Short mmCIF file of C-alpha atoms in Angstrom, two decimals:
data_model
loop_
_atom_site.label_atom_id
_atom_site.label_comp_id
_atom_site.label_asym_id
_atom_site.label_seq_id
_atom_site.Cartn_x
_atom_site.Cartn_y
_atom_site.Cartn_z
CA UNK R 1 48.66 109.94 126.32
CA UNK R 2 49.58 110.65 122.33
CA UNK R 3 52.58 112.16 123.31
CA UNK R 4 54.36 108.81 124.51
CA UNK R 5 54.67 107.13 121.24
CA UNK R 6 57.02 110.60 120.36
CA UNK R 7 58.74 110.31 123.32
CA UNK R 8 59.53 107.34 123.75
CA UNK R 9 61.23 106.81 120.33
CA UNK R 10 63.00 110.38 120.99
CA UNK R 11 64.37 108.36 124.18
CA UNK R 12 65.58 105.25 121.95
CA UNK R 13 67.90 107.71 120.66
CA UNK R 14 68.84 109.46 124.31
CA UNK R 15 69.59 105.55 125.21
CA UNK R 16 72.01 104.83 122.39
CA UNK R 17 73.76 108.40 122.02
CA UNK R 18 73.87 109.29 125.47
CA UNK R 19 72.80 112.88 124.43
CA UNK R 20 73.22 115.27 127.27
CA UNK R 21 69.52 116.34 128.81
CA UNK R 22 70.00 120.00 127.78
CA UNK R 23 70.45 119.04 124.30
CA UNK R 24 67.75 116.81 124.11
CA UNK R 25 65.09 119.08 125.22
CA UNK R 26 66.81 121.54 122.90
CA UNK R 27 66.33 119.04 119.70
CA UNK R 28 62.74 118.38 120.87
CA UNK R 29 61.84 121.89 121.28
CA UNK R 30 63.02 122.90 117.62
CA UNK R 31 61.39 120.22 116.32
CA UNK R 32 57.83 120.98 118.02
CA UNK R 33 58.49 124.48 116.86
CA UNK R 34 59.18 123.73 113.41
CA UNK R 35 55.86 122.00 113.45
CA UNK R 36 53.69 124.38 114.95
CA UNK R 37 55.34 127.18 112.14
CA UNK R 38 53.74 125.06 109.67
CA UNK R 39 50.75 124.42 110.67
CA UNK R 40 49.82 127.95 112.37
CA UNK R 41 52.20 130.76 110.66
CA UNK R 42 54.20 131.51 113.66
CA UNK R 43 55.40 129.69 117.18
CA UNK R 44 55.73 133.27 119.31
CA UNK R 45 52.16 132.48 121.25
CA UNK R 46 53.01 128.67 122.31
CA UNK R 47 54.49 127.22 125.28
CA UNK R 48 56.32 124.05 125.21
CA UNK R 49 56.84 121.97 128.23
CA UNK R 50 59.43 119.24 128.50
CA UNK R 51 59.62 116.74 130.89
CA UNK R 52 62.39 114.17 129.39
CA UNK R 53 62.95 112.10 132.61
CA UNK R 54 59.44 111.18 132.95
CA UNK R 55 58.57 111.08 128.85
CA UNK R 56 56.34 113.88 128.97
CA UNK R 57 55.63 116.81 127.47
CA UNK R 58 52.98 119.57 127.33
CA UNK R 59 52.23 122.40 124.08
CA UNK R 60 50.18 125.47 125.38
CA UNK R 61 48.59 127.92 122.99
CA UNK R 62 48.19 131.88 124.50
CA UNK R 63 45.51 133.63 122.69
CA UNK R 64 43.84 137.28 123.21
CA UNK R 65 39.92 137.05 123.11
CA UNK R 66 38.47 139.09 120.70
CA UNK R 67 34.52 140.19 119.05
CA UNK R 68 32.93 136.98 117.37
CA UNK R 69 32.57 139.42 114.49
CA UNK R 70 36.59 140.00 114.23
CA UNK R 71 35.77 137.92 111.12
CA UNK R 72 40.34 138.28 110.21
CA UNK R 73 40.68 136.32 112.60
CA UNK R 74 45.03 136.19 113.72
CA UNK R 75 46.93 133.22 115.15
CA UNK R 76 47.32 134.95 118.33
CA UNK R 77 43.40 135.41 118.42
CA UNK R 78 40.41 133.84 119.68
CA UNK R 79 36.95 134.92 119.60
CA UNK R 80 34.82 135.18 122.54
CA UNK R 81 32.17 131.76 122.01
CA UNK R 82 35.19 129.79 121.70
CA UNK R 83 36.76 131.07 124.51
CA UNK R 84 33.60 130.48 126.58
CA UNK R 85 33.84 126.92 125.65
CA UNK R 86 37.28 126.75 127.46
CA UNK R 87 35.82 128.70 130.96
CA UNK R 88 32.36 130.41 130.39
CA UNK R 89 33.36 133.49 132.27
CA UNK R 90 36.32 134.72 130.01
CA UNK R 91 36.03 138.64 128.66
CA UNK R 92 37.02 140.39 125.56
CA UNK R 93 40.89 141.25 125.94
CA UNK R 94 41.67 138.42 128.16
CA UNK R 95 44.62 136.01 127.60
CA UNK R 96 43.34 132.22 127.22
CA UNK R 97 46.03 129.16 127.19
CA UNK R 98 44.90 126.01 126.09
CA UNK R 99 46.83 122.94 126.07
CA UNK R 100 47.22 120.96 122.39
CA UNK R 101 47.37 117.73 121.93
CA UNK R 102 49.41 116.48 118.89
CA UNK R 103 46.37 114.67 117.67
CA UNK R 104 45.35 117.95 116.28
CA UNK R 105 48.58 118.95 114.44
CA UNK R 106 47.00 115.62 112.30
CA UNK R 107 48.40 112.34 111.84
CA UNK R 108 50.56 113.53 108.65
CA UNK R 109 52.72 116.06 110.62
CA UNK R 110 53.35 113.42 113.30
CA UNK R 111 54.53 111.13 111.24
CA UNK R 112 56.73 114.41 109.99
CA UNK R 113 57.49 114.82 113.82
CA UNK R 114 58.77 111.97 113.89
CA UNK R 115 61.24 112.18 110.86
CA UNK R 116 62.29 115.14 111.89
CA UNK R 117 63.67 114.21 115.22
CA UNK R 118 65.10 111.11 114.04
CA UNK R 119 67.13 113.50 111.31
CA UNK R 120 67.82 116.22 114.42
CA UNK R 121 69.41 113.51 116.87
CA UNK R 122 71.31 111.72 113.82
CA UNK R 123 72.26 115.69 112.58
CA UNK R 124 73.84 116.39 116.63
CA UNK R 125 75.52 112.95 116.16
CA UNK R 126 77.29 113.34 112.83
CA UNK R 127 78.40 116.94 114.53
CA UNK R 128 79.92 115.78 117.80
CA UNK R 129 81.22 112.61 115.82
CA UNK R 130 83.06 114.98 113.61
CA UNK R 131 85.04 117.13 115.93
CA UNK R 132 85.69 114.04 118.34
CA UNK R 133 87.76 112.78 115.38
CA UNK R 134 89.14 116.41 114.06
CA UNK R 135 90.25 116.62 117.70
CA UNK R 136 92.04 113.09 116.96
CA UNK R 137 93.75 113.88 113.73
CA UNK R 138 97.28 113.06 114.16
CA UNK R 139 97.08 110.34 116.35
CA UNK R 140 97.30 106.48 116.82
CA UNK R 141 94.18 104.59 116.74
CA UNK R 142 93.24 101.12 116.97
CA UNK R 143 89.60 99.71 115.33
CA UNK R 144 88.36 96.20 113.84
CA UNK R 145 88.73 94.72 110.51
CA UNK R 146 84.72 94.72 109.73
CA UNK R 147 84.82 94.12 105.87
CA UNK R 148 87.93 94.40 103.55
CA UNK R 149 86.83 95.04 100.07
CA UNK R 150 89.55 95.52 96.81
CA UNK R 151 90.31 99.38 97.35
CA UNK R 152 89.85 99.79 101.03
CA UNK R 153 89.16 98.56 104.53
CA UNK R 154 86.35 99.17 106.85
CA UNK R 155 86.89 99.35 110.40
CA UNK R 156 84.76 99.55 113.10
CA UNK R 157 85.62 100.98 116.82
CA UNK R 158 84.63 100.05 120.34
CA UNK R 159 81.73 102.69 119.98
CA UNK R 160 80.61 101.21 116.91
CA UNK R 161 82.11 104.52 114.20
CA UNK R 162 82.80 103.62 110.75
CA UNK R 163 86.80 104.07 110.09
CA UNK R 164 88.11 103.77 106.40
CA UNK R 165 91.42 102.77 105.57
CA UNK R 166 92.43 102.78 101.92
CA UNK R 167 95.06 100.92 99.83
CA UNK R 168 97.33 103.70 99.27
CA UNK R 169 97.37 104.04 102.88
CA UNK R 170 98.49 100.96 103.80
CA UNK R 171 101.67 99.43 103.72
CA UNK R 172 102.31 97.17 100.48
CA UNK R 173 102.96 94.27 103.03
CA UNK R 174 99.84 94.69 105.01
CA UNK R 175 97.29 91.82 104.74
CA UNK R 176 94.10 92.02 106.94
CA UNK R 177 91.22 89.80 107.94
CA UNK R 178 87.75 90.49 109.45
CA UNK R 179 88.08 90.60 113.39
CA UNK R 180 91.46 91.65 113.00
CA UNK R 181 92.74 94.82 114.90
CA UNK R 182 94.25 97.28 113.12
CA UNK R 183 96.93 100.34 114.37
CA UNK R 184 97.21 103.61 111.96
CA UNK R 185 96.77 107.38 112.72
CA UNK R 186 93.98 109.37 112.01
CA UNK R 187 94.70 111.21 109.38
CA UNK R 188 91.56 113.05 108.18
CA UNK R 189 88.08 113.94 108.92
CA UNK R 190 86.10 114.44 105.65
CA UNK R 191 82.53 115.53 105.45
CA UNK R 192 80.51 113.59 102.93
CA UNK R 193 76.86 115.09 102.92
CA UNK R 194 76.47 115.40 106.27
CA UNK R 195 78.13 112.51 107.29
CA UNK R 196 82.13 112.46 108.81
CA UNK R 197 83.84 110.39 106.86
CA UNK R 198 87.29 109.19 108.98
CA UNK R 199 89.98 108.23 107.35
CA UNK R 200 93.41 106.17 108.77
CA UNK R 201 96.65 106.01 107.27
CA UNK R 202 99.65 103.55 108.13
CA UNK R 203 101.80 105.11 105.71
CA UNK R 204 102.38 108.34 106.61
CA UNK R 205 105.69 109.74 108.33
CA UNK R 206 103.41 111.07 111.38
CA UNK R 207 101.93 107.41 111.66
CA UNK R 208 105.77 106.06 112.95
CA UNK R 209 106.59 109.15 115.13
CA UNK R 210 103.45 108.02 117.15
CA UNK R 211 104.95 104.68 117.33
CA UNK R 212 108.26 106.16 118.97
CA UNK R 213 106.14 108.11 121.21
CA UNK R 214 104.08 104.97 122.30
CA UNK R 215 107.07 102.52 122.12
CA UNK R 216 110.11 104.35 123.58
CA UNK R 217 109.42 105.88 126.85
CA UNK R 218 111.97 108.61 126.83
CA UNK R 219 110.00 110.23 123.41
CA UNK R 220 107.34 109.91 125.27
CA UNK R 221 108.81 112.00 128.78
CA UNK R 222 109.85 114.66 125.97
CA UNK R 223 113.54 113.52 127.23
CA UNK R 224 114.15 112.59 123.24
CA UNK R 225 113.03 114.62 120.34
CA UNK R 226 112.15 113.42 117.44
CA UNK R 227 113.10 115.89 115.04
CA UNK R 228 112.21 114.46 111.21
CA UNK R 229 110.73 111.13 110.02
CA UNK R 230 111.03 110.55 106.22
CA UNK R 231 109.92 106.83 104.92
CA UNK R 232 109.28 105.15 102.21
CA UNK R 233 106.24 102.52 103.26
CA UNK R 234 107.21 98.83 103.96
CA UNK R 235 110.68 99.73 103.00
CA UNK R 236 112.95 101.91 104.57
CA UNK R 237 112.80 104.96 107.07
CA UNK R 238 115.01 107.74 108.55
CA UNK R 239 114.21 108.88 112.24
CA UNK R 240 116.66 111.84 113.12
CA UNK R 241 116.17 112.48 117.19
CA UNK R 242 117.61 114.69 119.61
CA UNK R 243 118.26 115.20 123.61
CA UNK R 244 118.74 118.32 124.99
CA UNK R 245 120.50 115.88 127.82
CA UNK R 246 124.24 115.22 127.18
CA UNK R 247 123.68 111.95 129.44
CA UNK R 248 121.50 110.38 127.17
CA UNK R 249 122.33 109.14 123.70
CA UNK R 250 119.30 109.48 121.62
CA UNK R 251 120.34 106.54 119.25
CA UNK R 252 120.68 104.00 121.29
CA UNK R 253 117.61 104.92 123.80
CA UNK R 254 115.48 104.42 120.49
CA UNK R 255 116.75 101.19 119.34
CA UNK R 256 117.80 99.34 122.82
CA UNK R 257 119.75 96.75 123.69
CA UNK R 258 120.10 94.31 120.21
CA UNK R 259 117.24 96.33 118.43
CA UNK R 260 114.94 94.84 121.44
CA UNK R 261 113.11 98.66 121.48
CA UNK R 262 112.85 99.08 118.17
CA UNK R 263 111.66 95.68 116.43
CA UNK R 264 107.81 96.15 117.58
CA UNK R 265 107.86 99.13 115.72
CA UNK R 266 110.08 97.09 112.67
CA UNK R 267 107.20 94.40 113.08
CA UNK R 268 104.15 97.26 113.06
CA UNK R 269 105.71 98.67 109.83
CA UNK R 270 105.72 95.03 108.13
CA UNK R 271 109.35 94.61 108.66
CA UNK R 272 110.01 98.30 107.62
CA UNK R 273 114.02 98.93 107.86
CA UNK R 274 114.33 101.85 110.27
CA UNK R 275 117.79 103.81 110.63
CA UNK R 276 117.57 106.04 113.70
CA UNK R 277 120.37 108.62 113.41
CA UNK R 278 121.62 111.85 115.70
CA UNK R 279 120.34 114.94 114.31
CA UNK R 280 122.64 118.26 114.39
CA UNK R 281 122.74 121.39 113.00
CA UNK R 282 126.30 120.47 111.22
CA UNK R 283 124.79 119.82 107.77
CA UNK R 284 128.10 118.08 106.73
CA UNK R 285 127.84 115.85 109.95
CA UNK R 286 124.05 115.67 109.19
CA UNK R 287 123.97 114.35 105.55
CA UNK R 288 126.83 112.01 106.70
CA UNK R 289 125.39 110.31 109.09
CA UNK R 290 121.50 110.19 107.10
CA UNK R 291 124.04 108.45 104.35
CA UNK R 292 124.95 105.69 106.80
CA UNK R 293 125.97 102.94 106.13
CA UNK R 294 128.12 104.20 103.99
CA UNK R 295 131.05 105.56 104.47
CA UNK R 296 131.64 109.54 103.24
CA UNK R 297 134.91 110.75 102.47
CA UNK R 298 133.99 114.07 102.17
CA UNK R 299 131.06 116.65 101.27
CA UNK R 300 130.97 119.91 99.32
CA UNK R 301 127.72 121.91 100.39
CA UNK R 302 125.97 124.83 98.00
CA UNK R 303 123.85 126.28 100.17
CA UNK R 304 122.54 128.05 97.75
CA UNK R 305 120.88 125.70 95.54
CA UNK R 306 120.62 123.32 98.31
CA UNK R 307 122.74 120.47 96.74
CA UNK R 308 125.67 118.72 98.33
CA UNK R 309 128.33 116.52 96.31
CA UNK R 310 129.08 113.91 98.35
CA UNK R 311 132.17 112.37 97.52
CA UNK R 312 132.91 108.14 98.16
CA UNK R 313 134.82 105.45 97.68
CA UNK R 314 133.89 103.12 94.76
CA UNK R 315 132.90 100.12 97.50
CA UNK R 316 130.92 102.66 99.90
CA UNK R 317 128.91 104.16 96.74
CA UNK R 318 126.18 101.51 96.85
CA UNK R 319 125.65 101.17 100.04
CA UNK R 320 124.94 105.12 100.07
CA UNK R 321 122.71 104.63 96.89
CA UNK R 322 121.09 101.95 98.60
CA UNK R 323 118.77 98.98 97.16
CA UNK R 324 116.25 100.73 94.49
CA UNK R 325 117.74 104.17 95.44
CA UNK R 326 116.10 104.37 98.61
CA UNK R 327 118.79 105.25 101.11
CA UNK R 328 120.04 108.05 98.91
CA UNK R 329 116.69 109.54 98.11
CA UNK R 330 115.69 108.86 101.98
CA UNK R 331 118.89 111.14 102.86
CA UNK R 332 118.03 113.74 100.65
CA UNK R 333 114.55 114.15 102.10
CA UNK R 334 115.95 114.25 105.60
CA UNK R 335 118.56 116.51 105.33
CA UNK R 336 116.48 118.85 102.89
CA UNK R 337 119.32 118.47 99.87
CA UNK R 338 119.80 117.32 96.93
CA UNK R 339 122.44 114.51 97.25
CA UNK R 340 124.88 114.26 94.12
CA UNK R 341 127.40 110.68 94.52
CA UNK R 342 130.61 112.01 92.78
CA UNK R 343 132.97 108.07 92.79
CA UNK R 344 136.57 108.29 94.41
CA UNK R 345 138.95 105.31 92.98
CA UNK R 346 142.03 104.62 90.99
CA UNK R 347 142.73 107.57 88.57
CA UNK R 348 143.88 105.08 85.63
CA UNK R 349 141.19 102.86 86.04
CA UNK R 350 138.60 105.41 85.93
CA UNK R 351 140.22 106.60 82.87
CA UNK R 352 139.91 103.89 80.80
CA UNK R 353 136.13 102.63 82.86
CA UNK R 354 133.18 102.18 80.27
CA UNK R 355 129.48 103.56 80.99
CA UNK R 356 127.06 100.32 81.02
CA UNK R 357 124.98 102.36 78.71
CA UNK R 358 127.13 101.76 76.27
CA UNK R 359 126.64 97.82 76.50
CA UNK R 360 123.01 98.83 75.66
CA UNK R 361 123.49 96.65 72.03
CA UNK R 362 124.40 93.45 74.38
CA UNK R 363 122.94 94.34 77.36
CA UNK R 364 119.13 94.98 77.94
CA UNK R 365 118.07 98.37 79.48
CA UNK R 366 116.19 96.77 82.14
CA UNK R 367 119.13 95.08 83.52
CA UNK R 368 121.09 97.95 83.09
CA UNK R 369 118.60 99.52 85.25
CA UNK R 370 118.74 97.56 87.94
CA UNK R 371 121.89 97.63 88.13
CA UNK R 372 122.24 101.73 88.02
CA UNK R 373 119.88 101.47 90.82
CA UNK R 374 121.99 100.16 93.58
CA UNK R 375 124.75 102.96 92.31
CA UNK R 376 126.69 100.81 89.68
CA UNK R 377 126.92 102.63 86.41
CA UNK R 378 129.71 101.65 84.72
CA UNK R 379 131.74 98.45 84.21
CA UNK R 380 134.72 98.49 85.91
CA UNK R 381 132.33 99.28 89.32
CA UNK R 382 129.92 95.82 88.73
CA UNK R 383 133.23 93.71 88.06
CA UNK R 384 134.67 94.73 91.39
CA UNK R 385 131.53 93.32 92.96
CA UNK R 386 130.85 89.81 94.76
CA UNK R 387 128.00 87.95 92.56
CA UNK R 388 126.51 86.46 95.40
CA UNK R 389 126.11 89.96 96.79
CA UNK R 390 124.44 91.41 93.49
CA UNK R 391 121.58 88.20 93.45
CA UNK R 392 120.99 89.80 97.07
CA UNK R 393 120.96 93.16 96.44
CA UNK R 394 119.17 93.10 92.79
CA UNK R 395 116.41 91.79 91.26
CA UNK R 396 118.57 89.88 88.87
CA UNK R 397 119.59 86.13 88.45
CA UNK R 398 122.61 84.44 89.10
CA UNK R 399 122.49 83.39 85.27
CA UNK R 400 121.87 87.01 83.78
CA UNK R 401 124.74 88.50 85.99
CA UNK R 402 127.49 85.97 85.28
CA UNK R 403 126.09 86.80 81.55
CA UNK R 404 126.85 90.42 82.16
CA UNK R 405 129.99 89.84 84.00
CA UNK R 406 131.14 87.85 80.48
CA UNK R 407 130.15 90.50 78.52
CA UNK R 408 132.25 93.54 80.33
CA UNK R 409 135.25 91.27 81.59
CA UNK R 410 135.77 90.57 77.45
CA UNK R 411 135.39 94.55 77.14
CA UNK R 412 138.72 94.60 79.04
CA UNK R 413 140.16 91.20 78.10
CA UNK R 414 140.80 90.22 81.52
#
């Protein structure tokens, strides 16, 4: 039968997609319609039969016999001789069906047939592939390295869909190889043509609350909140949580016993320092403890521009600063203020302290840089410091620090 060859690659594609039987004969029937629009001006007089299971399927044509001298002859017409030919006893005004093969639709709108279901079943595809993943936006997935090229990596998923991570959303650290299996959220859905395009992210904040979800089965119960998540990729991150439970202490449920709950998540994040921290409504108590490790002495709060001085001691004001500014800045976005570091320390020595901008002609501005960005600003602050500690906590050399320390110890001749 000429149908078969049709059918049979329509049910390649039922094979592979799994397409449910109702939408199948659906796609088949629009398709046969389609056709028969073209090639006789309207569908409204034809029957199509579909039998799917067995790969069969009939077209029948209902036409009203009319005068063999009805010379305007319509679509849903038929003039008496031919009629005869189907059954010689047919009348004027009688309804004839007549099956039609697809061998006369031509061999040109077969092959059109054809296209057109392939582009129908590939169309239904791209659709349900594009709200499975809408549905998934937001949450952890796990696919295959398949190719990593310069500006992004392709990743492929049990069911064989195309994921696309790119480099600004992965984490600085991250280094991946084909075969590899990768963890990130789904973080968009984009149509390109008619195509779904799915993108993954490992950098955003909703990325590690999915982590403390998966990881930390209280999160997961709902018995701990968490409440904010600010990070800064590969670096650092703030996790304020919550318990409406007295009994359970948030903080340490989160991190466990020596870090033991917390360090697969560390180890996802490429070593990604993660302070988890009580969250309250007490904005004093809440910028205090997003500040940790330092130490605060104490806090004055305008609400109305939403900026808080925070007031420290000269030792705690790097540690609240943080390496590159990122604890600071971190707190800020957390707490939802702008986070001013006004130093506490000896009145006289503060007096007679010297900005390290103004070692600018001896000192060079990168340096001074570095320094300002682990909170030490002036010179009195970097002499009061360990060396040792400022190699670990800068980008500078041993050399180029003793260097400075020369140059602002002779500044106060000590």
């Amino acid at each position: 039968m000429e149908n078969l060859a049709l059918i049979d690659s329509f049910s390649e594609f039922k094979d592979d997609k799994l397409i449910d039987r109702v939408t199948l004969m659906a796609i088949l029937e629009d398709v046969f319609r389609n056709a028969l629009k073209k090639k006789f001006g309207s569908d409204d007089n034809f029957d199509i039969i579909i039998n799917p299971d067995k790969g069969d399927m009939e077209i029948w044509r209902r036409r009203v016999i009319v005068a063999d001298d009805d010379l305007d002859l319509e679509n849903e017409e038929i003039t008496l001789t031919e009629a005869r030919k189907i059954e010689p006893d047919f009348e004027i005004g009688e309804e004839v069906s007549e099956e039609v093969k697809l061998i006369d639709l031509g061999r040109r709108a077969i092959l059109a047939l054809r296209q057109n279901l392939i582009s129908k079943i590939h169309e239904h595809d791209n659709t349900n592939l594009y709200k499975q993943f809408k549905d998934l936006i937001g949450e952890i997935y796990t696919a295959e390295v398949h190719h990593v090229r310069p500006r992004v990596v392709i990743l492929i998923d049990d069911e064989g869909n195309e994921i696309v991570l790119p480099k600004e959303k992965q984490i600085p650290s991250d280094f991946f190889r084909k075969g590899d299996n990768v963890r990130g959220i789904i973080e968009n859905v984009e149509l390109k043509g008619n195509k779904p395009q799915i993108i993954m992210s490992r950098t955003s904040e909703k990325f590690l609350e999915k982590l403390f979800e998966q990881e930390i089965p209280e999160v997961f119960d709902g018995l701990i909140m968490v409440k904010k998540v600010v990070r800064i990729p590969g670096e650092k991150a703030k996790v304020a949580v919550d318990s409406y439970d007295d009994r359970i202490d948030p903080v340490g449920a989160c991190v466990g016993m020596k870090g033991s709950r917390i360090h697969g998540i560390v180890r996802e994040l490429g070593n990604e320092n993660i302070d988890v921290i009580n969250y309250t409504t007490n904005i004093q108590l809440y910028i205090t403890r997003a500040l940790s490790p330092a130490k605060v002495s104490s806090i004055k709060i305008n609400e109305e521009t939403k900026r808080a001085e925070v007031f420290l001691k000269l030792e705690e004001v790097s540690k609240a600063i943080g390496r590159g500014g990122h604890n600071i800045k971190l707190a800020g976005l957390l707490t939802g203020y702008e986070l001013d570091v006004i130093r506490e320390g000896n009145v006289a020595e503060e007096e007679d302290d010297v900005e390290l901008t103004e070692f600018s002609d001896e000192i060079d501005g990168w340096i001074i840089d570095e320094f300002a960005k682990i909170g030490l600003d002036t010179a009195r602050s970097i002499l009061k410091q360990d060396v040792d500690d400022l190699v670990r906590r800068t980008d500078l050399e041993e050399e180029t620090i003793l260097d400075v320390m020369r140059i602002l110890k002779e500044e106060f001749n000590t």
